[in-house]
């Protein structure tokens, strides 16, 4: 029974790692679509979002089976519920990559992001990528320190988010309202991506240490 | 055992109804803060968000206890997992009300929404309020038809969201970039509130009918 539980939980864990890799690849491609007006990259992200949603459903089904068959308690139960939370965060991160790709596609062949904002979005995307990578690592090998690092990454993301508004609200902003609206929403997508990464990290910390951050 | 399970599930259900009432009141107050620059209303919403978060933690704890003590299977297990999903959606709806209140507060004593946009936000808020009310009803008395109505409300919300961009992108838009950014984010908060209401409704439909929408 115990070995069975471990094996089933490991399968769920592997699905989460697959999801984390999926959303990391999705946000990378979405950023490429955004910064290089790469139509094909945007289409790939949008098509593959269904795969990430499918993995989420798999996690849910397996968690339900696991609860029904093994009736775990204490820390085993905690691990199973944590897996549900992490999966929900990862699924939402996939949606946010999809939103970035759709914004790129809506403006194609024009770039959705003007030259002045590229450095900020390049940096935001780099942090998002780093955070997605850390979630993958922390899932494969739970490590509270690495999960806590996600908090610092999120602070850096928030700083970039603020500097984005600084550029948009500068009197010298030459691009008008439509580009400002796109940039506002794009900024929010990256920032929410980071928030969900922090949430997922906190759930893993809770799993490892039993303490809520 | 069976009676105990029912009683515990009912307690969880009551917590969800409390959450639904809490987020409905929050979004109402947040809208008042937004449309009438009512500082006090905004502060109440922000202060009470912690109460909604507390209810969410209560739901989670009770669900974990319930799973550990009763080891439910089949439709009982489904009901318990559904409660977790609904609670997560409601918690997020509370955050969105909090974001609306914070936007109102940031611009106070100026109104965050100019006169031209008031009718749209008034309508968005009305739909949001109706949806929050339906979630409360559907939780108290599960009804797949009522849950499906949420989908139509969401379509109406999406129409309003589109018409908001129509106003912002009109050449005659006189308020500049800052007000457009606020309106963009506010529009997104109401629209996401509706999305989460639909999600919560779908979970209840699933609970009642066993079918995913």
PDB file of N, CA, C and O in Angstrom, chain A residues 62-135:
ATOM      1  N   UNK A  62      -5.707  11.804 -11.468  1.00  0.00           N
ATOM      2  CA  UNK A  62      -4.828  10.914 -10.694  1.00  0.00           C
ATOM      3  C   UNK A  62      -4.896  11.228  -9.205  1.00  0.00           C
ATOM      4  O   UNK A  62      -4.818  10.323  -8.372  1.00  0.00           O
ATOM      5  N   UNK A  63      -5.014  12.502  -8.873  1.00  0.00           N
ATOM      6  CA  UNK A  63      -5.149  12.878  -7.465  1.00  0.00           C
ATOM      7  C   UNK A  63      -6.445  12.300  -6.898  1.00  0.00           C
ATOM      8  O   UNK A  63      -6.464  11.750  -5.784  1.00  0.00           O
ATOM      9  N   UNK A  64      -7.524  12.394  -7.674  1.00  0.00           N
ATOM     10  CA  UNK A  64      -8.803  11.849  -7.191  1.00  0.00           C
ATOM     11  C   UNK A  64      -8.717  10.334  -7.006  1.00  0.00           C
ATOM     12  O   UNK A  64      -9.178   9.796  -5.992  1.00  0.00           O
ATOM     13  N   UNK A  65      -8.114   9.662  -7.974  1.00  0.00           N
ATOM     14  CA  UNK A  65      -7.929   8.203  -7.851  1.00  0.00           C
ATOM     15  C   UNK A  65      -7.110   7.857  -6.619  1.00  0.00           C
ATOM     16  O   UNK A  65      -7.422   6.943  -5.865  1.00  0.00           O
ATOM     17  N   UNK A  66      -6.028   8.636  -6.465  1.00  0.00           N
ATOM     18  CA  UNK A  66      -5.128   8.397  -5.354  1.00  0.00           C
ATOM     19  C   UNK A  66      -5.848   8.575  -4.009  1.00  0.00           C
ATOM     20  O   UNK A  66      -5.693   7.763  -3.092  1.00  0.00           O
ATOM     21  N   UNK A  67      -6.636   9.643  -3.902  1.00  0.00           N
ATOM     22  CA  UNK A  67      -7.385   9.880  -2.665  1.00  0.00           C
ATOM     23  C   UNK A  67      -8.380   8.753  -2.423  1.00  0.00           C
ATOM     24  O   UNK A  67      -8.536   8.272  -1.294  1.00  0.00           O
ATOM     25  N   UNK A  68      -9.060   8.331  -3.488  1.00  0.00           N
ATOM     26  CA  UNK A  68     -10.087   7.296  -3.336  1.00  0.00           C
ATOM     27  C   UNK A  68      -9.461   5.950  -2.971  1.00  0.00           C
ATOM     28  O   UNK A  68      -9.968   5.231  -2.115  1.00  0.00           O
ATOM     29  N   UNK A  69      -8.342   5.612  -3.606  1.00  0.00           N
ATOM     30  CA  UNK A  69      -7.777   4.278  -3.413  1.00  0.00           C
ATOM     31  C   UNK A  69      -6.905   4.163  -2.194  1.00  0.00           C
ATOM     32  O   UNK A  69      -6.831   3.121  -1.555  1.00  0.00           O
ATOM     33  N   UNK A  70      -6.195   5.260  -1.862  1.00  0.00           N
ATOM     34  CA  UNK A  70      -5.191   5.160  -0.805  1.00  0.00           C
ATOM     35  C   UNK A  70      -5.616   5.836   0.499  1.00  0.00           C
ATOM     36  O   UNK A  70      -5.012   5.589   1.532  1.00  0.00           O
ATOM     37  N   UNK A  71      -6.634   6.723   0.399  1.00  0.00           N
ATOM     38  CA  UNK A  71      -7.094   7.455   1.582  1.00  0.00           C
ATOM     39  C   UNK A  71      -5.920   7.926   2.457  1.00  0.00           C
ATOM     40  O   UNK A  71      -5.828   7.590   3.637  1.00  0.00           O
ATOM     41  N   UNK A  72      -5.021   8.725   1.865  1.00  0.00           N
ATOM     42  CA  UNK A  72      -3.843   9.174   2.626  1.00  0.00           C
ATOM     43  C   UNK A  72      -4.242  10.101   3.768  1.00  0.00           C
ATOM     44  O   UNK A  72      -5.293  10.750   3.706  1.00  0.00           O
ATOM     45  N   UNK A  73      -3.406  10.153   4.795  1.00  0.00           N
ATOM     46  CA  UNK A  73      -3.610  11.101   5.895  1.00  0.00           C
ATOM     47  C   UNK A  73      -2.309  11.859   6.157  1.00  0.00           C
ATOM     48  O   UNK A  73      -1.288  11.579   5.527  1.00  0.00           O
ATOM     49  N   UNK A  74      -2.373  12.827   7.076  1.00  0.00           N
ATOM     50  CA  UNK A  74      -1.204  13.591   7.526  1.00  0.00           C
ATOM     51  C   UNK A  74      -0.368  14.107   6.354  1.00  0.00           C
ATOM     52  O   UNK A  74      -0.927  14.679   5.428  1.00  0.00           O
ATOM     53  N   UNK A  75       0.947  13.891   6.394  1.00  0.00           N
ATOM     54  CA  UNK A  75       1.806  14.531   5.393  1.00  0.00           C
ATOM     55  C   UNK A  75       1.566  13.957   3.996  1.00  0.00           C
ATOM     56  O   UNK A  75       1.801  14.650   2.997  1.00  0.00           O
ATOM     57  N   UNK A  76       1.095  12.723   3.916  1.00  0.00           N
ATOM     58  CA  UNK A  76       0.771  12.168   2.592  1.00  0.00           C
ATOM     59  C   UNK A  76      -0.392  12.927   1.966  1.00  0.00           C
ATOM     60  O   UNK A  76      -0.370  13.265   0.772  1.00  0.00           O
ATOM     61  N   UNK A  77      -1.393  13.198   2.789  1.00  0.00           N
ATOM     62  CA  UNK A  77      -2.552  13.950   2.307  1.00  0.00           C
ATOM     63  C   UNK A  77      -2.126  15.357   1.888  1.00  0.00           C
ATOM     64  O   UNK A  77      -2.550  15.877   0.858  1.00  0.00           O
ATOM     65  N   UNK A  78      -1.250  15.941   2.707  1.00  0.00           N
ATOM     66  CA  UNK A  78      -0.755  17.280   2.404  1.00  0.00           C
ATOM     67  C   UNK A  78      -0.062  17.307   1.040  1.00  0.00           C
ATOM     68  O   UNK A  78      -0.249  18.240   0.250  1.00  0.00           O
ATOM     69  N   UNK A  79       0.732  16.278   0.770  1.00  0.00           N
ATOM     70  CA  UNK A  79       1.453  16.212  -0.504  1.00  0.00           C
ATOM     71  C   UNK A  79       0.473  16.158  -1.673  1.00  0.00           C
ATOM     72  O   UNK A  79       0.668  16.812  -2.703  1.00  0.00           O
ATOM     73  N   UNK A  80      -0.599  15.421  -1.497  1.00  0.00           N
ATOM     74  CA  UNK A  80      -1.566  15.248  -2.580  1.00  0.00           C
ATOM     75  C   UNK A  80      -2.321  16.560  -2.851  1.00  0.00           C
ATOM     76  O   UNK A  80      -2.482  16.972  -4.002  1.00  0.00           O
ATOM     77  N   UNK A  81      -2.740  17.226  -1.775  1.00  0.00           N
ATOM     78  CA  UNK A  81      -3.466  18.493  -1.937  1.00  0.00           C
ATOM     79  C   UNK A  81      -2.544  19.570  -2.520  1.00  0.00           C
ATOM     80  O   UNK A  81      -2.948  20.377  -3.367  1.00  0.00           O
ATOM     81  N   UNK A  82      -1.280  19.532  -2.083  1.00  0.00           N
ATOM     82  CA  UNK A  82      -0.295  20.469  -2.633  1.00  0.00           C
ATOM     83  C   UNK A  82      -0.149  20.298  -4.142  1.00  0.00           C
ATOM     84  O   UNK A  82      -0.053  21.270  -4.879  1.00  0.00           O
ATOM     85  N   UNK A  83      -0.151  19.050  -4.577  1.00  0.00           N
ATOM     86  CA  UNK A  83      -0.024  18.783  -6.016  1.00  0.00           C
ATOM     87  C   UNK A  83      -1.167  19.454  -6.787  1.00  0.00           C
ATOM     88  O   UNK A  83      -0.950  20.039  -7.860  1.00  0.00           O
ATOM     89  N   UNK A  84      -2.366  19.417  -6.229  1.00  0.00           N
ATOM     90  CA  UNK A  84      -3.521  20.075  -6.868  1.00  0.00           C
ATOM     91  C   UNK A  84      -3.296  21.580  -7.001  1.00  0.00           C
ATOM     92  O   UNK A  84      -3.578  22.172  -8.042  1.00  0.00           O
ATOM     93  N   UNK A  85      -2.810  22.185  -5.909  1.00  0.00           N
ATOM     94  CA  UNK A  85      -2.572  23.632  -5.936  1.00  0.00           C
ATOM     95  C   UNK A  85      -1.509  24.003  -6.966  1.00  0.00           C
ATOM     96  O   UNK A  85      -1.673  24.959  -7.717  1.00  0.00           O
ATOM     97  N   UNK A  86      -0.408  23.257  -6.953  1.00  0.00           N
ATOM     98  CA  UNK A  86       0.680  23.567  -7.878  1.00  0.00           C
ATOM     99  C   UNK A  86       0.187  23.417  -9.322  1.00  0.00           C
ATOM    100  O   UNK A  86       0.472  24.262 -10.184  1.00  0.00           O
ATOM    101  N   UNK A  87      -0.586  22.374  -9.573  1.00  0.00           N
ATOM    102  CA  UNK A  87      -1.107  22.157 -10.925  1.00  0.00           C
ATOM    103  C   UNK A  87      -1.986  23.329 -11.363  1.00  0.00           C
ATOM    104  O   UNK A  87      -1.923  23.773 -12.515  1.00  0.00           O
ATOM    105  N   UNK A  88      -2.814  23.843 -10.438  1.00  0.00           N
ATOM    106  CA  UNK A  88      -3.691  24.973 -10.782  1.00  0.00           C
ATOM    107  C   UNK A  88      -2.862  26.206 -11.139  1.00  0.00           C
ATOM    108  O   UNK A  88      -3.168  26.922 -12.099  1.00  0.00           O
ATOM    109  N   UNK A  89      -1.782  26.455 -10.357  1.00  0.00           N
ATOM    110  CA  UNK A  89      -0.916  27.595 -10.678  1.00  0.00           C
ATOM    111  C   UNK A  89      -0.243  27.413 -12.045  1.00  0.00           C
ATOM    112  O   UNK A  89      -0.189  28.354 -12.839  1.00  0.00           O
ATOM    113  N   UNK A  90       0.242  26.219 -12.298  1.00  0.00           N
ATOM    114  CA  UNK A  90       0.939  25.984 -13.568  1.00  0.00           C
ATOM    115  C   UNK A  90      -0.020  26.112 -14.752  1.00  0.00           C
ATOM    116  O   UNK A  90       0.325  26.678 -15.791  1.00  0.00           O
ATOM    117  N   UNK A  91      -1.236  25.617 -14.574  1.00  0.00           N
ATOM    118  CA  UNK A  91      -2.228  25.730 -15.660  1.00  0.00           C
ATOM    119  C   UNK A  91      -2.469  27.195 -15.989  1.00  0.00           C
ATOM    120  O   UNK A  91      -2.522  27.593 -17.149  1.00  0.00           O
ATOM    121  N   UNK A  92      -2.587  28.019 -14.959  1.00  0.00           N
ATOM    122  CA  UNK A  92      -2.834  29.444 -15.159  1.00  0.00           C
ATOM    123  C   UNK A  92      -1.625  30.124 -15.814  1.00  0.00           C
ATOM    124  O   UNK A  92      -1.773  31.026 -16.636  1.00  0.00           O
ATOM    125  N   UNK A  93      -0.417  29.680 -15.456  1.00  0.00           N
ATOM    126  CA  UNK A  93       0.793  30.231 -16.092  1.00  0.00           C
ATOM    127  C   UNK A  93       0.779  29.918 -17.591  1.00  0.00           C
ATOM    128  O   UNK A  93       1.200  30.740 -18.415  1.00  0.00           O
ATOM    129  N   UNK A  94       0.280  28.738 -17.942  1.00  0.00           N
ATOM    130  CA  UNK A  94       0.131  28.390 -19.358  1.00  0.00           C
ATOM    131  C   UNK A  94      -0.844  29.327 -20.061  1.00  0.00           C
ATOM    132  O   UNK A  94      -0.589  29.797 -21.179  1.00  0.00           O
ATOM    133  N   UNK A  95      -1.949  29.659 -19.392  1.00  0.00           N
ATOM    134  CA  UNK A  95      -2.921  30.605 -19.958  1.00  0.00           C
ATOM    135  C   UNK A  95      -2.273  31.964 -20.209  1.00  0.00           C
ATOM    136  O   UNK A  95      -2.561  32.628 -21.208  1.00  0.00           O
ATOM    137  N   UNK A  96      -1.425  32.385 -19.275  1.00  0.00           N
ATOM    138  CA  UNK A  96      -0.807  33.708 -19.399  1.00  0.00           C
ATOM    139  C   UNK A  96       0.170  33.743 -20.578  1.00  0.00           C
ATOM    140  O   UNK A  96       0.225  34.741 -21.310  1.00  0.00           O
ATOM    141  N   UNK A  97       0.913  32.635 -20.785  1.00  0.00           N
ATOM    142  CA  UNK A  97       1.780  32.545 -21.966  1.00  0.00           C
ATOM    143  C   UNK A  97       0.916  32.624 -23.231  1.00  0.00           C
ATOM    144  O   UNK A  97       1.263  33.315 -24.202  1.00  0.00           O
ATOM    145  N   UNK A  98      -0.230  31.949 -23.194  1.00  0.00           N
ATOM    146  CA  UNK A  98      -1.179  31.974 -24.309  1.00  0.00           C
ATOM    147  C   UNK A  98      -1.668  33.411 -24.571  1.00  0.00           C
ATOM    148  O   UNK A  98      -1.777  33.835 -25.719  1.00  0.00           O
ATOM    149  N   UNK A  99      -1.943  34.171 -23.512  1.00  0.00           N
ATOM    150  CA  UNK A  99      -2.387  35.562 -23.684  1.00  0.00           C
ATOM    151  C   UNK A  99      -1.294  36.422 -24.335  1.00  0.00           C
ATOM    152  O   UNK A  99      -1.591  37.276 -25.169  1.00  0.00           O
ATOM    153  N   UNK A 100      -0.040  36.190 -23.928  1.00  0.00           N
ATOM    154  CA  UNK A 100       1.072  36.938 -24.537  1.00  0.00           C
ATOM    155  C   UNK A 100       1.134  36.619 -26.033  1.00  0.00           C
ATOM    156  O   UNK A 100       1.239  37.510 -26.884  1.00  0.00           O
ATOM    157  N   UNK A 101       1.031  35.317 -26.360  1.00  0.00           N
ATOM    158  CA  UNK A 101       1.099  34.892 -27.766  1.00  0.00           C
ATOM    159  C   UNK A 101      -0.053  35.503 -28.571  1.00  0.00           C
ATOM    160  O   UNK A 101       0.141  35.957 -29.706  1.00  0.00           O
ATOM    161  N   UNK A 102      -1.245  35.542 -27.981  1.00  0.00           N
ATOM    162  CA  UNK A 102      -2.405  36.091 -28.698  1.00  0.00           C
ATOM    163  C   UNK A 102      -2.268  37.600 -28.924  1.00  0.00           C
ATOM    164  O   UNK A 102      -2.699  38.112 -29.954  1.00  0.00           O
ATOM    165  N   UNK A 103      -1.646  38.293 -27.969  1.00  0.00           N
ATOM    166  CA  UNK A 103      -1.409  39.726 -28.149  1.00  0.00           C
ATOM    167  C   UNK A 103      -0.437  39.935 -29.308  1.00  0.00           C
ATOM    168  O   UNK A 103      -0.645  40.818 -30.156  1.00  0.00           O
ATOM    169  N   UNK A 104       0.613  39.108 -29.364  1.00  0.00           N
ATOM    170  CA  UNK A 104       1.586  39.207 -30.461  1.00  0.00           C
ATOM    171  C   UNK A 104       0.884  38.962 -31.795  1.00  0.00           C
ATOM    172  O   UNK A 104       1.108  39.683 -32.784  1.00  0.00           O
ATOM    173  N   UNK A 105       0.016  37.976 -31.827  1.00  0.00           N
ATOM    174  CA  UNK A 105      -0.670  37.595 -33.061  1.00  0.00           C
ATOM    175  C   UNK A 105      -1.642  38.684 -33.509  1.00  0.00           C
ATOM    176  O   UNK A 105      -1.798  38.941 -34.708  1.00  0.00           O
ATOM    177  N   UNK A 106      -2.289  39.327 -32.550  1.00  0.00           N
ATOM    178  CA  UNK A 106      -3.286  40.355 -32.879  1.00  0.00           C
ATOM    179  C   UNK A 106      -2.627  41.541 -33.590  1.00  0.00           C
ATOM    180  O   UNK A 106      -3.244  42.184 -34.429  1.00  0.00           O
ATOM    181  N   UNK A 107      -1.383  41.821 -33.261  1.00  0.00           N
ATOM    182  CA  UNK A 107      -0.691  42.960 -33.885  1.00  0.00           C
ATOM    183  C   UNK A 107       0.126  42.548 -35.111  1.00  0.00           C
ATOM    184  O   UNK A 107       0.643  43.414 -35.813  1.00  0.00           O
ATOM    185  N   UNK A 108       0.320  41.254 -35.309  1.00  0.00           N
ATOM    186  CA  UNK A 108       1.156  40.775 -36.394  1.00  0.00           C
ATOM    187  C   UNK A 108       0.648  41.320 -37.732  1.00  0.00           C
ATOM    188  O   UNK A 108      -0.547  41.332 -37.958  1.00  0.00           O
ATOM    189  N   UNK A 109       1.522  41.744 -38.674  1.00  0.00           N
ATOM    190  CA  UNK A 109       2.990  41.664 -38.644  1.00  0.00           C
ATOM    191  C   UNK A 109       3.663  42.826 -37.918  1.00  0.00           C
ATOM    192  O   UNK A 109       4.888  42.858 -37.867  1.00  0.00           O
ATOM    193  N   UNK A 110       2.877  43.780 -37.386  1.00  0.00           N
ATOM    194  CA  UNK A 110       3.524  44.836 -36.588  1.00  0.00           C
ATOM    195  C   UNK A 110       3.975  44.239 -35.264  1.00  0.00           C
ATOM    196  O   UNK A 110       3.349  43.301 -34.764  1.00  0.00           O
ATOM    197  N   UNK A 111       5.041  44.778 -34.691  1.00  0.00           N
ATOM    198  CA  UNK A 111       5.411  44.308 -33.346  1.00  0.00           C
ATOM    199  C   UNK A 111       4.459  44.911 -32.318  1.00  0.00           C
ATOM    200  O   UNK A 111       4.099  46.083 -32.429  1.00  0.00           O
ATOM    201  N   UNK A 112       4.019  44.097 -31.334  1.00  0.00           N
ATOM    202  CA  UNK A 112       3.107  44.601 -30.308  1.00  0.00           C
ATOM    203  C   UNK A 112       3.852  45.503 -29.322  1.00  0.00           C
ATOM    204  O   UNK A 112       3.240  46.314 -28.638  1.00  0.00           O
ATOM    205  N   UNK A 113       5.176  45.340 -29.273  1.00  0.00           N
ATOM    206  CA  UNK A 113       5.983  46.081 -28.303  1.00  0.00           C
ATOM    207  C   UNK A 113       6.953  47.004 -29.041  1.00  0.00           C
ATOM    208  O   UNK A 113       7.787  46.530 -29.814  1.00  0.00           O
ATOM    209  N   UNK A 114       6.854  48.324 -28.847  1.00  0.00           N
ATOM    210  CA  UNK A 114       7.768  49.236 -29.533  1.00  0.00           C
ATOM    211  C   UNK A 114       9.188  49.147 -28.954  1.00  0.00           C
ATOM    212  O   UNK A 114       9.372  48.648 -27.846  1.00  0.00           O
ATOM    213  N   UNK A 115      10.150  49.635 -29.732  1.00  0.00           N
ATOM    214  CA  UNK A 115      11.573  49.518 -29.392  1.00  0.00           C
ATOM    215  C   UNK A 115      11.882  49.955 -27.960  1.00  0.00           C
ATOM    216  O   UNK A 115      12.629  49.277 -27.244  1.00  0.00           O
ATOM    217  N   UNK A 116      11.271  51.069 -27.509  1.00  0.00           N
ATOM    218  CA  UNK A 116      11.568  51.604 -26.169  1.00  0.00           C
ATOM    219  C   UNK A 116      11.248  50.599 -25.061  1.00  0.00           C
ATOM    220  O   UNK A 116      11.823  50.674 -23.979  1.00  0.00           O
ATOM    221  N   UNK A 117      10.274  49.732 -25.308  1.00  0.00           N
ATOM    222  CA  UNK A 117       9.839  48.822 -24.241  1.00  0.00           C
ATOM    223  C   UNK A 117      10.494  47.451 -24.318  1.00  0.00           C
ATOM    224  O   UNK A 117      10.339  46.626 -23.427  1.00  0.00           O
ATOM    225  N   UNK A 118      11.245  47.216 -25.399  1.00  0.00           N
ATOM    226  CA  UNK A 118      11.831  45.872 -25.552  1.00  0.00           C
ATOM    227  C   UNK A 118      12.744  45.471 -24.418  1.00  0.00           C
ATOM    228  O   UNK A 118      12.670  44.334 -23.959  1.00  0.00           O
ATOM    229  N   UNK A 119      13.631  46.384 -23.960  1.00  0.00           N
ATOM    230  CA  UNK A 119      14.522  45.971 -22.862  1.00  0.00           C
ATOM    231  C   UNK A 119      13.727  45.518 -21.637  1.00  0.00           C
ATOM    232  O   UNK A 119      14.072  44.514 -21.017  1.00  0.00           O
ATOM    233  N   UNK A 120      12.642  46.240 -21.303  1.00  0.00           N
ATOM    234  CA  UNK A 120      11.855  45.858 -20.124  1.00  0.00           C
ATOM    235  C   UNK A 120      11.218  44.486 -20.319  1.00  0.00           C
ATOM    236  O   UNK A 120      11.292  43.625 -19.444  1.00  0.00           O
ATOM    237  N   UNK A 121      10.605  44.273 -21.477  1.00  0.00           N
ATOM    238  CA  UNK A 121       9.955  42.969 -21.683  1.00  0.00           C
ATOM    239  C   UNK A 121      10.982  41.838 -21.818  1.00  0.00           C
ATOM    240  O   UNK A 121      10.720  40.713 -21.403  1.00  0.00           O
ATOM    241  N   UNK A 122      12.147  42.162 -22.363  1.00  0.00           N
ATOM    242  CA  UNK A 122      13.213  41.150 -22.423  1.00  0.00           C
ATOM    243  C   UNK A 122      13.605  40.732 -21.002  1.00  0.00           C
ATOM    244  O   UNK A 122      13.728  39.541 -20.708  1.00  0.00           O
ATOM    245  N   UNK A 123      13.740  41.719 -20.112  1.00  0.00           N
ATOM    246  CA  UNK A 123      14.110  41.416 -18.725  1.00  0.00           C
ATOM    247  C   UNK A 123      12.980  40.671 -18.003  1.00  0.00           C
ATOM    248  O   UNK A 123      13.226  39.729 -17.242  1.00  0.00           O
ATOM    249  N   UNK A 124      11.737  41.111 -18.220  1.00  0.00           N
ATOM    250  CA  UNK A 124      10.606  40.427 -17.589  1.00  0.00           C
ATOM    251  C   UNK A 124      10.565  38.951 -18.027  1.00  0.00           C
ATOM    252  O   UNK A 124      10.341  38.047 -17.213  1.00  0.00           O
ATOM    253  N   UNK A 125      10.789  38.745 -19.325  1.00  0.00           N
ATOM    254  CA  UNK A 125      10.733  37.383 -19.860  1.00  0.00           C
ATOM    255  C   UNK A 125      11.864  36.535 -19.287  1.00  0.00           C
ATOM    256  O   UNK A 125      11.689  35.337 -19.015  1.00  0.00           O
ATOM    257  N   UNK A 126      13.025  37.166 -19.082  1.00  0.00           N
ATOM    258  CA  UNK A 126      14.162  36.432 -18.526  1.00  0.00           C
ATOM    259  C   UNK A 126      13.857  35.974 -17.098  1.00  0.00           C
ATOM    260  O   UNK A 126      14.143  34.837 -16.727  1.00  0.00           O
ATOM    261  N   UNK A 127      13.258  36.874 -16.310  1.00  0.00           N
ATOM    262  CA  UNK A 127      12.892  36.507 -14.939  1.00  0.00           C
ATOM    263  C   UNK A 127      11.817  35.414 -14.949  1.00  0.00           C
ATOM    264  O   UNK A 127      11.886  34.436 -14.193  1.00  0.00           O
ATOM    265  N   UNK A 128      10.829  35.574 -15.837  1.00  0.00           N
ATOM    266  CA  UNK A 128       9.766  34.568 -15.935  1.00  0.00           C
ATOM    267  C   UNK A 128      10.363  33.201 -16.255  1.00  0.00           C
ATOM    268  O   UNK A 128       9.989  32.182 -15.668  1.00  0.00           O
ATOM    269  N   UNK A 129      11.339  33.204 -17.156  1.00  0.00           N
ATOM    270  CA  UNK A 129      11.963  31.944 -17.567  1.00  0.00           C
ATOM    271  C   UNK A 129      12.741  31.317 -16.416  1.00  0.00           C
ATOM    272  O   UNK A 129      12.659  30.115 -16.166  1.00  0.00           O
ATOM    273  N   UNK A 130      13.458  32.153 -15.695  1.00  0.00           N
ATOM    274  CA  UNK A 130      14.226  31.685 -14.541  1.00  0.00           C
ATOM    275  C   UNK A 130      13.276  31.085 -13.489  1.00  0.00           C
ATOM    276  O   UNK A 130      13.536  30.029 -12.913  1.00  0.00           O
ATOM    277  N   UNK A 131      12.173  31.771 -13.255  1.00  0.00           N
ATOM    278  CA  UNK A 131      11.218  31.309 -12.244  1.00  0.00           C
ATOM    279  C   UNK A 131      10.581  29.976 -12.653  1.00  0.00           C
ATOM    280  O   UNK A 131      10.440  29.061 -11.835  1.00  0.00           O
ATOM    281  N   UNK A 132      10.208  29.872 -13.920  1.00  0.00           N
ATOM    282  CA  UNK A 132       9.622  28.614 -14.401  1.00  0.00           C
ATOM    283  C   UNK A 132      10.637  27.483 -14.250  1.00  0.00           C
ATOM    284  O   UNK A 132      10.294  26.358 -13.864  1.00  0.00           O
ATOM    285  N   UNK A 133      11.906  27.796 -14.520  1.00  0.00           N
ATOM    286  CA  UNK A 133      12.960  26.791 -14.361  1.00  0.00           C
ATOM    287  C   UNK A 133      13.093  26.341 -12.911  1.00  0.00           C
ATOM    288  O   UNK A 133      13.254  25.151 -12.623  1.00  0.00           O
ATOM    289  N   UNK A 134      12.997  27.307 -11.986  1.00  0.00           N
ATOM    290  CA  UNK A 134      13.124  26.974 -10.559  1.00  0.00           C
ATOM    291  C   UNK A 134      11.966  26.112 -10.073  1.00  0.00           C
ATOM    292  O   UNK A 134      12.154  25.246  -9.213  1.00  0.00           O
ATOM    293  N   UNK A 135      10.783  26.360 -10.614  1.00  0.00           N
ATOM    294  CA  UNK A 135       9.645  25.517 -10.224  1.00  0.00           C
ATOM    295  C   UNK A 135       9.906  24.085 -10.652  1.00  0.00           C
ATOM    296  O   UNK A 135       9.653  23.136  -9.902  1.00  0.00           O
TER     297      UNK A 135
END
